[in-house]
Short mmCIF file of C-alpha atoms in Angstrom, two decimals:
data_model
loop_
_atom_site.label_atom_id
_atom_site.label_comp_id
_atom_site.label_asym_id
_atom_site.label_seq_id
_atom_site.Cartn_x
_atom_site.Cartn_y
_atom_site.Cartn_z
CA UNK A 1 -0.71 16.17 -3.26
CA UNK A 2 -2.83 13.88 -1.09
CA UNK A 3 -0.45 10.94 -1.23
CA UNK A 4 2.27 13.22 0.16
CA UNK A 5 -0.01 13.96 3.12
CA UNK A 6 -0.53 10.24 3.58
CA UNK A 7 3.21 9.60 3.80
CA UNK A 8 3.60 12.44 6.31
CA UNK A 9 0.77 10.99 8.35
CA UNK A 10 2.35 7.52 8.27
CA UNK A 11 5.45 9.07 9.82
CA UNK A 12 3.21 10.56 12.50
CA UNK A 13 1.68 7.14 13.15
CA UNK A 14 5.16 5.68 13.59
CA UNK A 15 5.81 8.38 16.19
CA UNK A 16 2.57 7.54 17.95
CA UNK A 17 3.41 3.86 17.87
CA UNK A 18 6.74 4.61 19.51
CA UNK A 19 4.88 6.15 22.42
CA UNK A 20 4.57 2.83 24.18
CA UNK A 21 2.36 0.93 21.71
CA UNK A 22 3.21 -2.05 19.52
CA UNK A 23 1.63 -1.45 16.10
CA UNK A 24 1.02 -5.09 15.32
CA UNK A 25 -0.65 -5.81 18.66
CA UNK A 26 -2.71 -2.62 18.42
CA UNK A 27 -3.89 -3.08 14.85
CA UNK A 28 -4.29 -6.83 14.70
CA UNK A 29 -4.83 -7.87 18.30
CA UNK A 30 -2.73 -10.69 19.73
CA UNK A 31 -2.93 -13.77 17.52
CA UNK A 32 -1.90 -17.13 18.89
CA UNK A 33 1.82 -17.77 18.87
CA UNK A 34 3.38 -20.85 17.38
CA UNK A 35 5.86 -23.20 19.02
CA UNK A 36 8.79 -20.92 18.19
CA UNK A 37 7.09 -18.02 19.98
CA UNK A 38 6.55 -15.91 16.85
CA UNK A 39 3.13 -15.13 15.44
CA UNK A 40 2.26 -15.89 11.84
CA UNK A 41 2.20 -12.14 11.15
CA UNK A 42 5.67 -11.70 12.61
CA UNK A 43 6.98 -14.53 10.43
CA UNK A 44 5.40 -12.98 7.34
CA UNK A 45 6.78 -9.54 8.12
CA UNK A 46 10.21 -11.01 8.78
CA UNK A 47 10.18 -12.81 5.43
CA UNK A 48 8.99 -9.74 3.57
CA UNK A 49 11.55 -7.54 5.30
CA UNK A 50 14.23 -10.06 4.35
CA UNK A 51 13.10 -9.97 0.74
CA UNK A 52 13.13 -6.19 0.83
CA UNK A 53 16.61 -6.07 2.29
CA UNK A 54 17.77 -8.25 -0.59
CA UNK A 55 16.87 -5.60 -3.18
CA UNK A 56 19.51 -3.43 -4.79
CA UNK A 57 18.83 -0.49 -2.49
CA UNK A 58 17.41 1.61 -5.32
CA UNK A 59 14.51 2.83 -3.20
CA UNK A 60 14.18 4.19 0.33
CA UNK A 61 11.11 4.00 2.57
CA UNK A 62 8.56 6.51 1.31
CA UNK A 63 9.88 6.68 -2.27
CA UNK A 64 7.24 6.79 -5.01
CA UNK A 65 7.35 5.85 -8.68
CA UNK A 66 6.94 8.69 -11.17
CA UNK A 67 5.31 6.59 -13.88
CA UNK A 68 5.39 7.95 -17.39
CA UNK A 69 3.95 11.33 -16.41
CA UNK A 70 7.36 12.87 -15.67
CA UNK A 71 9.25 11.23 -18.53
CA UNK A 72 9.87 12.45 -22.03
CA UNK A 73 8.80 10.34 -25.00
CA UNK A 74 12.24 8.76 -25.36
CA UNK A 75 12.26 7.40 -21.80
CA UNK A 76 8.58 6.59 -21.38
CA UNK A 77 7.62 2.92 -21.59
CA UNK A 78 5.19 2.21 -24.43
CA UNK A 79 1.93 0.54 -23.40
CA UNK A 80 -1.38 -0.38 -24.96
CA UNK A 81 -3.36 2.92 -25.04
CA UNK A 82 -6.45 0.95 -24.03
CA UNK A 83 -4.96 1.04 -20.50
CA UNK A 84 -4.31 4.73 -19.67
CA UNK A 85 -2.03 5.54 -16.75
CA UNK A 86 -3.78 6.14 -13.43
CA UNK A 87 -2.30 8.35 -10.73
CA UNK A 88 -2.53 7.12 -7.14
CA UNK A 89 -3.90 10.47 -5.97
CA UNK A 90 -6.90 9.98 -8.23
CA UNK A 91 -7.94 6.90 -6.26
CA UNK A 92 -8.85 9.20 -3.37
CA UNK A 93 -12.08 11.19 -3.76
CA UNK A 94 -11.36 14.91 -4.06
CA UNK A 95 -13.43 15.72 -0.97
CA UNK A 96 -11.83 13.07 1.27
CA UNK A 97 -9.23 14.22 3.79
CA UNK A 98 -6.83 11.44 4.90
CA UNK A 99 -5.65 13.59 7.82
CA UNK A 100 -9.10 14.33 9.26
CA UNK A 101 -8.69 11.75 12.04
CA UNK A 102 -5.73 13.71 13.41
CA UNK A 103 -7.23 17.19 13.36
CA UNK A 104 -6.67 18.93 16.69
CA UNK A 105 -4.07 16.41 17.89
CA UNK A 106 -0.63 17.72 18.78
CA UNK A 107 1.60 14.67 18.51
CA UNK A 108 4.58 16.52 19.97
CA UNK A 109 2.73 16.95 23.27
CA UNK A 110 1.91 13.26 23.75
CA UNK A 111 3.83 11.29 26.36
CA UNK A 112 4.67 7.59 26.61
CA UNK A 113 1.56 5.48 27.21
CA UNK A 114 -0.71 8.46 26.72
CA UNK A 115 -4.27 7.11 26.18
CA UNK A 116 -4.76 9.87 23.60
CA UNK A 117 -2.16 8.18 21.39
CA UNK A 118 -4.04 4.88 21.50
CA UNK A 119 -7.31 6.67 20.81
CA UNK A 120 -5.77 8.51 17.85
CA UNK A 121 -4.35 5.31 16.39
CA UNK A 122 -7.67 3.51 16.65
CA UNK A 123 -9.53 6.44 15.12
CA UNK A 124 -7.05 6.74 12.26
CA UNK A 125 -6.98 3.03 11.51
CA UNK A 126 -10.77 2.80 11.36
CA UNK A 127 -11.00 5.88 9.13
CA UNK A 128 -8.30 4.58 6.81
CA UNK A 129 -9.72 1.04 6.65
CA UNK A 130 -13.05 2.56 5.61
CA UNK A 131 -11.49 5.06 3.18
CA UNK A 132 -13.90 5.76 0.27
CA UNK A 133 -13.18 4.93 -3.36
CA UNK A 134 -13.32 7.22 -6.36
CA UNK A 135 -16.19 5.74 -8.36
CA UNK A 136 -15.06 7.58 -11.50
CA UNK A 137 -12.39 4.91 -12.01
CA UNK A 138 -14.30 1.77 -11.07
CA UNK A 139 -14.99 -0.47 -14.03
CA UNK A 140 -12.24 1.25 -16.03
CA UNK A 141 -9.22 -0.22 -17.77
CA UNK A 142 -6.15 1.31 -16.16
CA UNK A 143 -2.39 0.97 -15.82
CA UNK A 144 -0.57 1.93 -12.64
CA UNK A 145 2.97 1.61 -11.22
CA UNK A 146 3.55 0.50 -7.65
CA UNK A 147 5.37 -1.75 -5.23
CA UNK A 148 4.28 -5.37 -4.92
CA UNK A 149 3.59 -7.41 -1.80
CA UNK A 150 2.88 -11.05 -2.77
CA UNK A 151 0.00 -12.61 -0.83
CA UNK A 152 -0.98 -15.75 -2.75
CA UNK A 153 1.25 -18.26 -4.49
CA UNK A 154 0.73 -21.48 -6.37
CA UNK A 155 3.28 -24.00 -7.56
CA UNK A 156 3.67 -21.85 -10.66
CA UNK A 157 4.27 -18.61 -8.80
CA UNK A 158 2.44 -15.59 -7.41
CA UNK A 159 -1.30 -15.43 -8.12
CA UNK A 160 -2.26 -12.41 -6.03
CA UNK A 161 -0.52 -9.39 -4.57
CA UNK A 162 -1.11 -6.05 -2.92
CA UNK A 163 0.07 -3.01 -4.88
CA UNK A 164 1.03 0.07 -2.85
CA UNK A 165 2.14 3.56 -3.91
CA UNK A 166 5.37 3.97 -1.95
CA UNK A 167 8.29 1.81 -0.90
CA UNK A 168 7.97 0.18 2.51
CA UNK A 169 4.18 0.53 2.83
CA UNK A 170 2.66 -2.31 4.90
CA UNK A 171 6.11 -3.67 5.77
CA UNK A 172 8.30 -0.97 7.30
CA UNK A 173 5.44 1.46 7.91
CA UNK A 174 1.75 1.21 8.86
CA UNK A 175 -0.60 0.38 5.99
CA UNK A 176 -1.81 3.29 3.83
CA UNK A 177 -5.55 4.07 3.61
CA UNK A 178 -7.57 1.34 1.90
CA UNK A 179 -8.02 3.54 -1.17
CA UNK A 180 -4.23 3.53 -1.55
CA UNK A 181 -3.92 -0.26 -1.62
CA UNK A 182 -4.93 -2.30 -4.66
CA UNK A 183 -5.62 -6.02 -4.45
CA UNK A 184 -4.25 -7.45 -7.70
CA UNK A 185 -5.36 -10.79 -9.13
CA UNK A 186 -3.06 -11.88 -11.94
CA UNK A 187 -4.42 -13.59 -15.04
CA UNK A 188 -1.35 -15.86 -15.03
CA UNK A 189 0.96 -16.70 -12.10
CA UNK A 190 4.29 -14.89 -12.10
CA UNK A 191 7.27 -17.04 -11.06
CA UNK A 192 9.38 -14.33 -9.37
CA UNK A 193 7.54 -11.44 -7.73
CA UNK A 194 9.58 -10.16 -4.80
CA UNK A 195 8.34 -8.04 -1.90
CA UNK A 196 8.64 -4.31 -2.63
CA UNK A 197 9.75 -4.85 -6.20
CA UNK A 198 8.45 -2.15 -8.54
CA UNK A 199 6.00 -3.12 -11.29
CA UNK A 200 3.63 -1.78 -13.87
CA UNK A 201 0.28 -3.57 -13.60
CA UNK A 202 -2.71 -3.13 -15.89
CA UNK A 203 -6.23 -4.47 -16.16
CA UNK A 204 -9.78 -3.62 -15.05
CA UNK A 205 -10.23 -1.76 -11.78
CA UNK A 206 -13.26 -2.31 -9.56
CA UNK A 207 -14.25 -1.32 -6.03
CA UNK A 208 -13.89 -4.39 -3.85
CA UNK A 209 -12.93 -4.66 -0.20
CA UNK A 210 -10.10 -7.04 0.66
CA UNK A 211 -8.67 -7.51 4.16
CA UNK A 212 -5.36 -9.07 5.09
CA UNK A 213 -2.87 -8.93 7.94
CA UNK A 214 -0.77 -6.55 5.89
CA UNK A 215 -3.51 -4.05 5.12
CA UNK A 216 -7.00 -3.50 3.72
CA UNK A 217 -7.51 -2.77 0.03
CA UNK A 218 -10.50 -0.85 -1.33
CA UNK A 219 -9.84 -1.74 -4.98
CA UNK A 220 -9.44 -4.90 -7.01
CA UNK A 221 -7.41 -4.92 -10.21
CA UNK A 222 -8.12 -7.94 -12.40
CA UNK A 223 -4.78 -7.78 -14.12
CA UNK A 224 -4.17 -8.81 -17.69
CA UNK A 225 -0.54 -7.74 -17.61
CA UNK A 226 2.40 -7.07 -15.29
CA UNK A 227 6.00 -6.11 -15.98
CA UNK A 228 8.94 -4.76 -13.94
CA UNK A 229 9.10 -1.00 -13.61
CA UNK A 230 12.12 0.71 -15.10
CA UNK A 231 13.17 4.31 -14.43
#
């Protein structure tokens, strides 16, 4: 499965990052620091990590949600059939290889501060930020389970979020490819959406680029519904 390859590659990126490179400074540059000495990104990551740590420990970094595909009829959550379940793998075109940027690179041979590590990271990040969409699903009504990362809030609650396929993505690990991040705009603000909480989200999916400090999304889901995911 492609998403499995993505998770393996994220682990490889963490290894590369450990070879003398700070991921945040590499990926995002060096934004201005505030009076306390911490960048806005660092504050956001710290808050999100705190929210994640406050969960019940049900998931570990890299865990994915099975959706209804692996459940029998008694356990499967009932949804409006107008919003069929979408698998994360299907968001990646069949002919797209998420590992192509690392072909020919032997990570085990790299040393601290090896320029090849920096070059590989830059090549991978560009390839993943520009990851292509699967046009077969654009303009379709879909339903998909994932982990939420709130990005916009109003006085009434969360208006927008990023949805990612595995626990810890964008917070404890580098961002997945853009075609594995969905920018979700909610039809109504939700009062309590925590970082890395699991949800079902449904609505109309379109191809739309969205960039943030936490990752780039290739899809937009104009959501008409959201509810907590239950195993």
